[in-house]
C-alpha positions in Angstrom: 68.5 75.5 107.9 65.8 74.7 110.4 63.8 77.1 112.4 63.5 75.5 115.8 61.8 78.2 117.9 59.6 81.1 116.9 57.6 82.7 119.7 57.0 86.1 118.1 59.9 87.7 119.8 62.5 84.9 119.7 63.9 82.9 116.8 66.4 80.1 116.8 67.9 79.0 113.5 70.2 76.0 113.2 72.3 75.3 110.0 73.5 71.8 109.4 76.0 70.5 106.9 75.5 67.6 104.4 76.2 65.1 107.2 73.5 66.5 109.4 76.0 68.1 111.9 75.0 71.5 113.3 77.5 74.1 112.0 75.6 77.2 112.8 73.2 78.4 115.5 71.6 81.8 115.6 69.4 82.9 118.5 67.6 86.1 117.9 65.3 88.1 120.3 63.4 91.3 120.2 64.5 92.7 123.5 64.9 96.5 123.6 63.0 99.6 122.9 59.9 99.4 120.8 61.2 101.7 118.1 63.9 99.1 117.3 61.5 96.3 116.8 60.7 97.0 113.1 64.4 97.3 112.3 65.2 94.0 114.1 62.4 92.2 112.3 63.7 93.5 108.9 67.2 92.4 109.8 65.9 88.9 110.8 63.9 88.6 107.6 66.9 89.6 105.5 69.1 87.1 107.4 66.7 84.3 106.6 66.5 85.3 103.0 70.3 85.4 102.7 70.7 82.0 104.3 68.0 80.6 102.0 69.7 82.0 98.9 73.1 80.6 100.1 71.6 77.2 100.6 70.2 77.2 97.1 73.6 78.3 95.6 75.7 75.9 97.7 73.6 72.8 97.1 75.9 70.5 95.4 74.9 68.7 92.2 73.5 65.3 93.3 75.0 63.3 90.5 78.7 62.4 90.7 78.5 61.6 87.0 76.2 62.9 84.3 72.8 61.2 84.0 73.4 61.2 80.3 76.5 59.1 80.6 75.0 56.5 82.9 74.5 53.1 81.2 71.5 52.4 83.4 69.2 55.3 84.1 67.6 53.5 87.0 71.1 52.9 88.4 71.7 56.6 88.1 68.5 57.3 90.1 69.7 54.8 92.7 73.0 56.6 93.0 71.2 59.9 93.1 69.0 58.6 95.9 72.0 57.2 97.9 73.6 60.6 97.7 70.4 62.2 98.7 70.0 60.1 101.9 73.7 60.7 102.7 73.3 64.4 102.2 70.3 64.4 104.5 72.5 63.2 107.3 70.4 60.1 108.1 71.4 56.5 108.1 71.8 55.1 104.6 69.8 52.0 104.2 68.8 50.1 101.1 65.1 50.7 101.9 65.6 54.4 102.1 67.6 54.6 98.9 65.1 52.5 97.0 62.2 54.5 98.4 63.7 57.8 97.3 64.8 56.4 93.9 61.2 55.3 93.4 59.9 58.7 94.3 62.4 60.3 91.9 61.5 57.9 89.1 57.8 58.6 89.5 58.4 62.4 89.6 60.5 62.3 86.5 57.9 60.1 84.8 55.1 62.5 85.5 56.9 65.8 85.4 59.4 65.2 82.6 58.2 62.3 80.4 54.5 63.2 80.4 55.5 66.8 79.5 57.5 65.5 76.6 54.8 63.0 75.7 52.1 65.7 75.5 53.7 66.7 72.1 53.0 63.2 70.8 49.5 62.9 72.3 50.7 60.7 75.2 48.9 61.5 78.4 49.7 58.4 80.4 53.1 56.7 80.9 51.7 53.5 79.6 51.0 55.4 76.3 54.7 55.3 75.5 54.4 51.5 75.1 52.5 49.4 72.6 49.2 48.2 74.1 49.8 45.6 76.8 53.5 46.0 76.7 54.1 48.4 79.6 56.2 46.5 82.2 55.0 45.8 85.7 57.0 46.8 88.7 58.1 49.8 90.7 58.9 53.1 89.1 62.6 52.7 89.4 62.5 49.0 88.3 60.7 50.0 85.1 62.5 53.3 84.6 65.1 52.0 82.0 62.3 50.6 79.8 60.2 53.8 80.0 63.3 55.9 79.3 64.0 53.8 76.2 60.5 54.3 75.0 60.5 58.1 75.6 63.9 58.4 73.8 62.6 56.3 70.9 59.5 58.5 70.6 61.6 61.7 70.7 64.5 60.4 68.5 67.4 61.6 70.7 68.3 61.6 74.4 70.1 64.9 75.0 67.1 67.0 75.8 65.6 64.3 77.9 68.8 63.8 79.9 69.1 67.6 80.4 65.4 67.8 81.6 65.9 64.9 84.0 69.1 66.4 85.5 67.5 69.9 85.8 64.4 68.5 87.5 66.4 66.4 90.1 69.1 69.1 90.6 66.6 71.9 90.9 64.7 70.2 93.7 67.8 68.8 95.5 67.5 71.0 98.6 63.8 70.2 99.0 64.5 66.5 98.6 67.3 66.6 101.2 65.1 68.5 103.7 62.2 66.1 103.1 64.4 63.1 103.7 66.0 64.7 106.8 62.6 65.6 108.3 61.2 62.1 107.5 64.0 60.1 109.1 65.6 62.3 111.8 
């Protein structure tokens, strides 16, 4: 849903599908007697709330397969990023996919892995590795090695996989909107 026009008395809302095609357009104005204005404003606010809730509920899970079952976790992030770019309705390019996979890998590292690491006194992603052993490279290129270290520290992967999936799935609509606004 995008709000295209808002001039105080006029509002235009356009709803797009996963491919970026406009499937809904609502134009709303406040013309009429003054006593109706508060009612119309409440109805408009309710409509925006309902549309927003529907968008949250209808956002499909970004992974076609479970993150937990993926042999390569960085590969799963690349697949996730490809689905993200596709859902944003913009041209799918290797650069865009890799850019979003890197952003996702960095977000997971900081928001999931560091949260887990705090229980073990780890406050930096490099702290999961022996001194001098942290691999160099992009977030997605080093993700499998980091994931292996976090899993080794925790002792099992189920809670980690669940936290990663929840983080990526929970932010899916925002990621899609961000990608769409960046490239369209």
